[in-house]
């Protein structure tokens, strides 16, 4: 393998997407993975899992291993296993649903508990979804920012429906923060040279074997 080939090898990052049911987690991940938006709500049972590659400055190819965790799993026996080993976590809530914001404290507590023994804590971003429904907002932006400041979180507002900020900044921003790369606006847009990947559904019984999949799993996006 040449030096240039070795330098372009993918870095594999596990990104977990959590939050209450119906707040748009699956719509966000589907928008990012497949550039699509589903109008009909379908509850995620257990989790959905997919891989997608993005490019960051410095010839860095990053494969994101994204876990879309079902909202009904809060308090479930598998949740800590889903979260464990994550490099990044997206805490998602619906800006038109104040309860989904109030419940973030429980989700955040679970993330901290699952990573108590981790040497490097995950990068966590607070994600307010459905900004296309700004006229129906019930969670004020200052509450969002206060939660971020108090817990040292990244901050993002997105719309899975319109795609606003989902692919352009949300996932690249988190990936760059994990690796330690600083992005300007042009570089964020450039990071969208991607390879699409199908969503793979896993049952709760089988996911235990995929909590930390081997590096060879990246072959599905090569």
C-alpha positions as a printed NumPy array, in Angstrom:
array([[  0.   ,   0.   ,   0.   ],
       [  1.384,   3.412,  -0.975],
       [  1.675,   6.328,   1.462],
       [ -1.154,   8.171,  -0.284],
       [ -3.415,   5.134,  -0.096],
       [ -2.641,   4.649,   3.573],
       [ -3.346,   8.311,   4.329],
       [ -6.77 ,   8.064,   2.695],
       [ -7.898,   5.071,   4.787],
       [-11.238,   5.586,   6.488],
       [-11.611,   6.455,  10.15 ],
       [-14.66 ,   4.595,  11.503],
       [-16.838,   6.604,  13.91 ],
       [-19.864,   5.31 ,  15.795],
       [-22.61 ,   7.957,  16.011],
       [-25.682,   7.235,  18.149],
       [-28.94 ,   9.148,  17.594],
       [-31.276,   9.169,  20.604],
       [-34.309,  11.016,  21.95 ],
       [-38.061,  10.579,  22.402],
       [-40.164,   8.763,  19.854],
       [-41.66 ,  10.873,  17.04 ],
       [-39.115,  13.686,  17.463],
       [-37.639,  12.937,  14.041],
       [-34.557,  10.788,  14.672],
       [-35.308,   8.352,  11.862],
       [-36.199,  11.188,   9.496],
       [-32.867,  12.871,  10.256],
       [-30.844,   9.715,   9.717],
       [-32.769,   8.779,   6.57 ],
       [-32.334,  12.292,   5.188],
       [-28.59 ,  12.028,   5.763],
       [-28.207,   8.453,   4.517],
       [-30.483,   8.509,   1.504],
       [-31.35 ,  12.169,   0.874],
       [-35.   ,  11.311,   1.437],
       [-37.824,  12.218,   3.809],
       [-40.694,   9.92 ,   4.742],
       [-44.023,  11.67 ,   5.29 ],
       [-45.533,   8.779,   7.25 ],
       [-44.316,   8.23 ,  10.809],
       [-42.949,   4.748,  11.473],
       [-41.751,   3.873,  14.95 ],
       [-38.242,   2.425,  15.18 ],
       [-38.282,  -0.828,  17.145],
       [-34.866,  -1.433,  18.676],
       [-32.617,   0.345,  16.213],
       [-31.763,   1.048,  12.591],
       [-28.117,   0.981,  11.583],
       [-26.251,   2.205,   8.509],
       [-22.837,   3.284,   7.268],
       [-22.033,   6.361,   5.215],
       [-18.735,   7.901,   4.189],
       [-17.923,  11.601,   4.159],
       [-14.707,  13.462,   3.357],
       [-13.148,  16.012,   5.706],
       [-10.241,  18.415,   5.1  ],
       [ -6.764,  16.92 ,   5.019],
       [ -7.703,  13.96 ,   2.814],
       [ -9.623,  12.407,   5.704],
       [-12.242,   9.881,   4.662],
       [-14.565,   9.188,   7.562],
       [-17.102,   6.378,   7.648],
       [-19.964,   7.14 ,  10.   ],
       [-21.598,   4.14 ,  11.62 ],
       [-24.948,   5.679,  12.563],
       [-27.261,   4.041,  15.117],
       [-30.87 ,   5.283,  15.107],
       [-32.162,   4.21 ,  18.524],
       [-35.893,   3.727,  19.069],
       [-37.441,   6.258,  21.461],
       [-39.198,   3.562,  23.447],
       [-35.863,   2.075,  24.531],
       [-35.253,   4.629,  27.316],
       [-34.817,   2.507,  30.413],
       [-34.525,  -0.662,  28.349],
       [-31.872,  -3.228,  29.15 ],
       [-30.157,  -2.853,  25.762],
       [-29.847,   0.932,  25.665],
       [-26.525,   1.152,  27.491],
       [-25.097,  -1.436,  25.085],
       [-26.292,   0.597,  22.109],
       [-24.635,   3.742,  23.461],
       [-21.435,   2.183,  24.766],
       [-18.363,   2.947,  22.672],
       [-20.01 ,   5.777,  20.724],
       [-17.642,   8.465,  19.466],
       [-20.55 ,  10.871,  19.027],
       [-24.128,  11.203,  20.284],
       [-26.963,  13.272,  18.83 ],
       [-29.564,  14.203,  21.466],
       [-32.627,  14.963,  19.343],
       [-35.842,  16.693,  20.384],
       [-38.808,  18.266,  18.591],
       [-38.921,  22.071,  18.967],
       [-42.742,  21.888,  18.849],
       [-42.91 ,  19.318,  21.672],
       [-41.768,  20.651,  25.05 ],
       [-41.974,  17.205,  26.659],
       [-39.399,  15.827,  24.225],
       [-37.054,  18.567,  25.438],
       [-37.76 ,  17.945,  29.125],
       [-36.99 ,  14.243,  28.668],
       [-33.504,  15.041,  27.329],
       [-32.179,  15.044,  30.878],
       [-33.007,  11.333,  31.177],
       [-31.403,  10.554,  27.825],
       [-28.315,  12.567,  28.723],
       [-28.017,  10.769,  32.073],
       [-28.132,   7.432,  30.258],
       [-25.345,   8.532,  27.903],
       [-23.13 ,   9.52 ,  30.83 ],
       [-23.873,   6.253,  32.641],
       [-23.096,   4.124,  29.573],
       [-19.721,   5.83 ,  29.16 ],
       [-18.612,   5.985,  32.788],
       [-15.709,   3.632,  32.103],
       [-14.729,   5.188,  28.778],
       [-11.344,   6.927,  28.634],
       [-12.639,   9.365,  26.016],
       [-16.232,  10.596,  26.45 ],
       [-18.319,  10.967,  23.281],
       [-18.868,  14.286,  21.545],
       [-22.513,  15.17 ,  22.189],
       [-24.641,  17.535,  20.118],
       [-28.067,  18.843,  21.095],
       [-30.271,  18.776,  17.995],
       [-33.518,  20.733,  17.778],
       [-35.51 ,  19.229,  14.893],
       [-38.475,  20.538,  12.855],
       [-37.328,  24.137,  12.4  ],
       [-39.615,  24.193,   9.353],
       [-42.38 ,  24.454,  12.001],
       [-40.914,  27.547,  13.654],
       [-44.412,  29.044,  13.969],
       [-45.348,  26.1  ,  16.213],
       [-42.23 ,  26.229,  18.396],
       [-42.802,  25.56 ,  22.108],
       [-39.144,  25.221,  23.161],
       [-37.459,  28.609,  23.051],
       [-33.982,  28.831,  21.572],
       [-32.534,  30.234,  24.785],
       [-33.565,  27.069,  26.67 ],
       [-31.769,  25.029,  24.022],
       [-28.627,  27.133,  24.321],
       [-28.711,  27.051,  28.111],
       [-28.834,  23.233,  28.115],
       [-25.849,  23.179,  25.756],
       [-23.835,  25.596,  27.877],
       [-24.591,  23.815,  31.157],
       [-23.549,  20.442,  29.752],
       [-20.805,  21.47 ,  27.275],
       [-22.697,  20.236,  24.22 ],
       [-22.524,  21.176,  20.561],
       [-25.643,  22.937,  19.29 ],
       [-27.629,  22.428,  16.103],
       [-31.075,  23.226,  14.71 ],
       [-32.256,  21.187,  11.709],
       [-35.244,  20.215,   9.622],
       [-35.379,  16.606,   8.501],
       [-38.315,  17.52 ,   6.247],
       [-36.507,  20.193,   4.221],
       [-33.017,  18.805,   4.822],
       [-31.92 ,  22.13 ,   6.293],
       [-28.535,  21.665,   8.034],
       [-28.836,  17.85 ,   8.23 ],
       [-26.233,  16.898,   5.637],
       [-24.536,  20.263,   5.272],
       [-23.445,  20.665,   8.876],
       [-24.905,  18.27 ,  11.452],
       [-23.016,  15.036,  10.839],
       [-19.823,  16.597,   9.389],
       [-19.645,  18.998,  12.334],
       [-19.818,  16.168,  14.865],
       [-17.325,  14.032,  12.94 ],
       [-14.886,  16.917,  12.667],
       [-15.19 ,  17.669,  16.383],
       [-14.431,  14.034,  17.238],
       [-11.327,  13.96 ,  15.067],
       [-10.218,  17.464,  16.013],
       [-10.641,  19.094,  12.606],
       [-11.849,  22.682,  12.358],
       [-14.296,  23.319,   9.52 ],
       [-15.187,  26.549,   7.752],
       [-18.388,  26.857,   5.733],
       [-16.759,  25.94 ,   2.424],
       [-15.164,  22.856,   3.943],
       [-18.461,  21.729,   5.442],
       [-20.093,  21.915,   2.01 ],
       [-17.147,  20.063,   0.46 ],
       [-17.594,  17.259,   2.992],
       [-20.758,  16.229,   1.207],
       [-18.861,  14.078,  -1.313],
       [-20.476,  10.927,   0.037],
       [-21.177,   7.307,  -0.737],
       [-24.775,   6.317,  -0.082],
       [-25.547,   3.205,   1.959],
       [-28.748,   1.276,   2.571],
       [-30.258,   1.222,   6.044],
       [-29.916,  -2.176,   7.689],
       [-32.467,  -3.219,  10.296],
       [-31.366,  -5.198,  13.335],
       [-33.429,  -6.926,  15.991],
       [-32.554,  -6.48 ,  19.66 ],
       [-31.337, -10.101,  19.777],
       [-28.883,  -9.691,  16.92 ],
       [-27.613,  -6.218,  17.783],
       [-25.546,  -7.497,  20.692],
       [-23.237,  -9.068,  18.131],
       [-22.854,  -5.751,  16.277],
       [-22.269,  -3.308,  19.127],
       [-18.692,  -2.883,  17.941],
       [-18.593,  -4.323,  14.398],
       [-15.169,  -5.137,  12.922],
       [-13.515,  -2.658,  10.551],
       [-14.246,  -4.991,   7.639],
       [-17.912,  -3.96 ,   7.863],
       [-16.946,  -0.837,   5.909],
       [-16.779,  -2.87 ,   2.711],
       [-20.486,  -2.212,   2.134],
       [-19.734,   1.398,   1.219],
       [-16.526,   0.894,  -0.745]])
